Short mmCIF file of C-alpha atoms in Angstrom, two decimals:
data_model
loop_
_atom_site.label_atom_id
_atom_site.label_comp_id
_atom_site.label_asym_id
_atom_site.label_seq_id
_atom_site.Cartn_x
_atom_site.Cartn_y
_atom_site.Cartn_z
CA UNK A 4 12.68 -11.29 76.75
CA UNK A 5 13.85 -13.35 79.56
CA UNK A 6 11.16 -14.30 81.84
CA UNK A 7 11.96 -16.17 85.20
CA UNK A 8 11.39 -19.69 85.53
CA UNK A 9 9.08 -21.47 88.16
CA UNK A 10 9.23 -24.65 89.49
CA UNK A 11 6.37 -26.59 89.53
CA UNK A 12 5.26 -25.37 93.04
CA UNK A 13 6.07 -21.87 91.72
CA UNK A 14 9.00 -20.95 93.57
CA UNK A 15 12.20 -19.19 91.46
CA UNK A 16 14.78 -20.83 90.39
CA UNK A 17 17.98 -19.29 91.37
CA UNK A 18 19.69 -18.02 88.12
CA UNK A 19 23.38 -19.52 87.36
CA UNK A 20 26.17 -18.59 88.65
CA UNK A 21 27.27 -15.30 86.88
CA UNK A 22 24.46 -15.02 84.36
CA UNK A 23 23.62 -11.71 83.54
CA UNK A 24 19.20 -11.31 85.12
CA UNK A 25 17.84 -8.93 82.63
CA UNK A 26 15.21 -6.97 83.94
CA UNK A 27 12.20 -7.70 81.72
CA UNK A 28 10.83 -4.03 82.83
CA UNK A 29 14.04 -2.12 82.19
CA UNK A 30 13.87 -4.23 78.25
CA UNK A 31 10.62 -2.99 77.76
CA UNK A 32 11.04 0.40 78.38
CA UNK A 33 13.91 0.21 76.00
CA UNK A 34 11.82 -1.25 73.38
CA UNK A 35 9.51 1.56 73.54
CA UNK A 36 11.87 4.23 73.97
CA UNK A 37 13.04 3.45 70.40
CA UNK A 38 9.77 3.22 69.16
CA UNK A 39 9.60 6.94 70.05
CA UNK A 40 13.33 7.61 69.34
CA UNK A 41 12.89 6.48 65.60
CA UNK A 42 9.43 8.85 65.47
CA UNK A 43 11.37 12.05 66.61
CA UNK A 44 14.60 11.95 65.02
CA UNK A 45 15.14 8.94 62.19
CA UNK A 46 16.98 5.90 62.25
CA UNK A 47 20.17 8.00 60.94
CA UNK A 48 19.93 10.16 63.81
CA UNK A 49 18.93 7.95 66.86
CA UNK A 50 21.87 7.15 69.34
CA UNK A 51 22.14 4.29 72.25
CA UNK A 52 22.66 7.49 74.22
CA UNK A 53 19.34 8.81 73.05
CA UNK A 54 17.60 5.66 73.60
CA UNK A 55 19.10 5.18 77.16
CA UNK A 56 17.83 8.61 78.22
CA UNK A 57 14.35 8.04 76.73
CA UNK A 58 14.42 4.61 79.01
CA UNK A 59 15.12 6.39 81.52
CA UNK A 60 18.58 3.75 82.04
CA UNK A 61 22.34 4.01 81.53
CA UNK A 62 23.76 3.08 78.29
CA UNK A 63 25.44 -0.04 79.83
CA UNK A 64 21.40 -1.49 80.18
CA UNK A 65 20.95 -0.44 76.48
CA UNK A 66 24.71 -2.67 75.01
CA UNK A 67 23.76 -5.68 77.72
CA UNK A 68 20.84 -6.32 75.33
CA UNK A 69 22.28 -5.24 71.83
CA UNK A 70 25.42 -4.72 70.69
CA UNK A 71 24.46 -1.59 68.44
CA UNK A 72 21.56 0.84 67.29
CA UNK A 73 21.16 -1.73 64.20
CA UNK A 74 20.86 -5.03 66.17
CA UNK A 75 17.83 -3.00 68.67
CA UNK A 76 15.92 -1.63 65.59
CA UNK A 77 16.57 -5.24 63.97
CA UNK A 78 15.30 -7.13 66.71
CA UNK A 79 12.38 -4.71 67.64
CA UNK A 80 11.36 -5.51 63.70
CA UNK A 81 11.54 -8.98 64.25
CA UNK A 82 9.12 -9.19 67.76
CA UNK A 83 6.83 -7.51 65.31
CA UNK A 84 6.39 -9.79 62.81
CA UNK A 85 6.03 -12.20 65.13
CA UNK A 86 3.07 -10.79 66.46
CA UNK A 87 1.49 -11.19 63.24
CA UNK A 88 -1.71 -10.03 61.91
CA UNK A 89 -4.42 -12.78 62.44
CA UNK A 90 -5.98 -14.09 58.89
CA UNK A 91 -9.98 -12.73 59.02
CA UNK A 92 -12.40 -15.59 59.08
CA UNK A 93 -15.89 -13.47 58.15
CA UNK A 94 -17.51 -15.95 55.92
CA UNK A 95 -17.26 -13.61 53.08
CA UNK A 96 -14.32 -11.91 50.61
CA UNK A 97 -15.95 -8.55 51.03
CA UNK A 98 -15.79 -9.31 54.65
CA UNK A 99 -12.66 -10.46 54.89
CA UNK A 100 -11.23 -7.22 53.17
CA UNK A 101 -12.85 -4.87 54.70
CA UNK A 102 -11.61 -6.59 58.26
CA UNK A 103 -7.74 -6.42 56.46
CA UNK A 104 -8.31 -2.73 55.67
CA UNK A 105 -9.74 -2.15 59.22
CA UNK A 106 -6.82 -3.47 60.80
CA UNK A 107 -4.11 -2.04 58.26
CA UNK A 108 -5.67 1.58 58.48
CA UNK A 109 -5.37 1.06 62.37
CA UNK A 110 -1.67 0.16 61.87
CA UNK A 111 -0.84 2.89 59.78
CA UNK A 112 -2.39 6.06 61.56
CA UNK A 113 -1.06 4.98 64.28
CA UNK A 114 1.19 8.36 65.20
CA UNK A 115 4.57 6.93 65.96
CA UNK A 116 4.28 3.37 63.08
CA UNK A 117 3.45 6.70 60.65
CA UNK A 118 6.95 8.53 61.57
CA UNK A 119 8.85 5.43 61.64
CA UNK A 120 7.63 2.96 58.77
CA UNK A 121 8.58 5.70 55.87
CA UNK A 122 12.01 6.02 57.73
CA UNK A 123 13.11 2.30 58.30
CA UNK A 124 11.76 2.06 54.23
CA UNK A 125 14.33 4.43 53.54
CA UNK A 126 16.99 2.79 55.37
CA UNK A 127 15.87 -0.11 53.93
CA UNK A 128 16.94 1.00 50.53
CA UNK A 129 20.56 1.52 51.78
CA UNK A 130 20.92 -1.47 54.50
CA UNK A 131 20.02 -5.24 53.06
CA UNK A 132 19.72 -6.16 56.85
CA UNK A 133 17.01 -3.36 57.70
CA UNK A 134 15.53 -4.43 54.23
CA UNK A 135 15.19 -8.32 54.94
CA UNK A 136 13.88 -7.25 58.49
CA UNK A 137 11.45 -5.52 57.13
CA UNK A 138 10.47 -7.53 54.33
CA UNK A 139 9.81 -10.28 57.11
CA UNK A 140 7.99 -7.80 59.14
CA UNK A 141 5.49 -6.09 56.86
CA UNK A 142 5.32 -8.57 53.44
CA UNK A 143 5.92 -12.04 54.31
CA UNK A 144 3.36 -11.58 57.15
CA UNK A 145 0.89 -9.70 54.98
CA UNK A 146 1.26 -12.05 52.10
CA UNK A 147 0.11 -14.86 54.37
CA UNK A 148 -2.91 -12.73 55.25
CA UNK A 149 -3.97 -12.52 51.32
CA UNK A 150 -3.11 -16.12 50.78
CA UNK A 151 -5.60 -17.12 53.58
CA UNK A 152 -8.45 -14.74 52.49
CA UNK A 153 -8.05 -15.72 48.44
CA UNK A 154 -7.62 -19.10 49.36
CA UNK A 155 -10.97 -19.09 51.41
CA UNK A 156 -12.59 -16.95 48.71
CA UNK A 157 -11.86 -19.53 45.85
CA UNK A 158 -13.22 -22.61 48.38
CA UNK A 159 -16.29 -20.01 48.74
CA UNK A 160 -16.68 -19.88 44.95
CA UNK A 161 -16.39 -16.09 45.40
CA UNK A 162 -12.85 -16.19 43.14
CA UNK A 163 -12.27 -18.78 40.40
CA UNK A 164 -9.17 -21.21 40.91
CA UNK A 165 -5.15 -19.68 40.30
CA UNK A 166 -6.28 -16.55 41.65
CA UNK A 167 -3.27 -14.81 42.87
CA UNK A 168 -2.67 -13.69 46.45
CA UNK A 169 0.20 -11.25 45.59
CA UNK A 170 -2.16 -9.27 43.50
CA UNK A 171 -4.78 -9.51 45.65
CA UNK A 172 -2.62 -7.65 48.64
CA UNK A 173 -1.31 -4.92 46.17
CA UNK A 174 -5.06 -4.40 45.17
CA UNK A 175 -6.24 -4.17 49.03
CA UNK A 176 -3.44 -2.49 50.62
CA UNK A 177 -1.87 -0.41 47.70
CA UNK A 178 -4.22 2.43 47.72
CA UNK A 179 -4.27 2.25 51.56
CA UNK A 180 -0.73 2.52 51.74
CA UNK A 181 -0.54 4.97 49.25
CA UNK A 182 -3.12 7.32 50.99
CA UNK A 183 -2.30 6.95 54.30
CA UNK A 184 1.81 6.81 54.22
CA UNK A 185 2.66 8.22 50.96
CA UNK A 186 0.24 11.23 50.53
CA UNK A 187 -0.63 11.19 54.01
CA UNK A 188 -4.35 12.18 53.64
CA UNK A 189 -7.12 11.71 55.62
CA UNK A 190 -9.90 8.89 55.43
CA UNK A 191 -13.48 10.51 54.72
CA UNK A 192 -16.50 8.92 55.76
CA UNK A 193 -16.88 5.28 54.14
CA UNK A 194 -13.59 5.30 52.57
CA UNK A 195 -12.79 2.00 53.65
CA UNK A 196 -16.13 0.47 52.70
CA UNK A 197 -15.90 1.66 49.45
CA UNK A 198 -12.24 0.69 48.97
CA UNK A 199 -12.84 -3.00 50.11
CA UNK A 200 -16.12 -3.04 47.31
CA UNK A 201 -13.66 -2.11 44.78
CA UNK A 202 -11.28 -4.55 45.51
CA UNK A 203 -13.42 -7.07 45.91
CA UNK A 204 -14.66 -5.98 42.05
CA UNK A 205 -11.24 -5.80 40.77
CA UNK A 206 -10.31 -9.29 42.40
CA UNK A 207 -13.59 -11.40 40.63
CA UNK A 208 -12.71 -8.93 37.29
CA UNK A 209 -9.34 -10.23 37.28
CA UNK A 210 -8.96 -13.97 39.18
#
């Protein structure tokens, strides 16, 4: 996004001569209106058209920002990972899990990430650009995440030395995932609990 610049006394600067101002309003109404555009129709069915009338704005406000449906979804990706998920700091593995799990199962009921992470996965299997988006978006970021919690677990003396932070993510999110995206089933009462005590168990069984 382009925000305006201040001086330091916090009057405008006057943009250059012949840049394009975007409107950081009209950019964020675009971002969400694919947000909502992926959850109703699919990547493989959403149009800048679409998009524009979602926004509320004329197609020309939609190409001023991106050059095609690809680049938006691409770039809408990337301001997500860079977000990021913040690494728990509980004092304790089972802690930390459970507080990964929390925030994960948040992410993943939420009704429009549960329409449109299945569909960019999909597109992700046909487009290396959607698929390296993605991979930045969801694995690198959650990767760091585990790395941070083992890490703090072996300094704890809660996991022995070499433990490994890739299997530690497919042990905590894995069944979430699975549950929540793949079968799409509900949570009962405790689920989480009970899934971070057995990962916690499976992570000391296994280092």
């Amino acid at each position: 996004m382009l925000r305006a610049m201040t001086t330091e006394r916090g009057t405008r600067r006057r943009a250059p001569a012949g840049a394009a101002v975007l409107r950081e309003d009209v950019t964020d109404a675009i971002r969400a209106a694919v947000f909502e555009e992926l959850a109703a129709v699919g990547f493989a069915r959403m149009s800048i058209e679409g998009i524009a009338r979602r926004a509320g704005v004329g197609k020309t406000a939609v190409y001023r920002r991106w050059k095609s449906k690809l680049a938006l979804v691409l770039d809408l990706v990337a301001a997500v990972a860079a977000q990021g998920m913040p690494a728990p700091a509980t004092g304790s593995l089972y802690g930390d899990v459970r507080a990964v799990l929390e925030l994960a199962a948040y992410a993943l009921r939420h009704p429009v990430a549960s329409q449109v992470i299945p569909d960019l996965l999909v597109e992700a299997a046909r487009n290396p650009e959607i698929s390296e988006a993605i991979k930045a978006a969801l694995l690198d970021q959650q990767q760091g995440v585990a790395a941070v919690v083992v890490r703090e677990a072996v300094a704890r003396g809660e996991l022995p030395e070499g433990s490994d932070p890739d299997r530690a993510l497919d042990l905590i999110v894995g069944p979430l995932y699975w549950r929540l995206v793949v079968v799409r089933g509900e949570l009962p009462q405790g689920y989480l609990d009970e899934l971070a005590a057995s990962a916690v168990a499976a992570l000391q069984y296994t280092g």
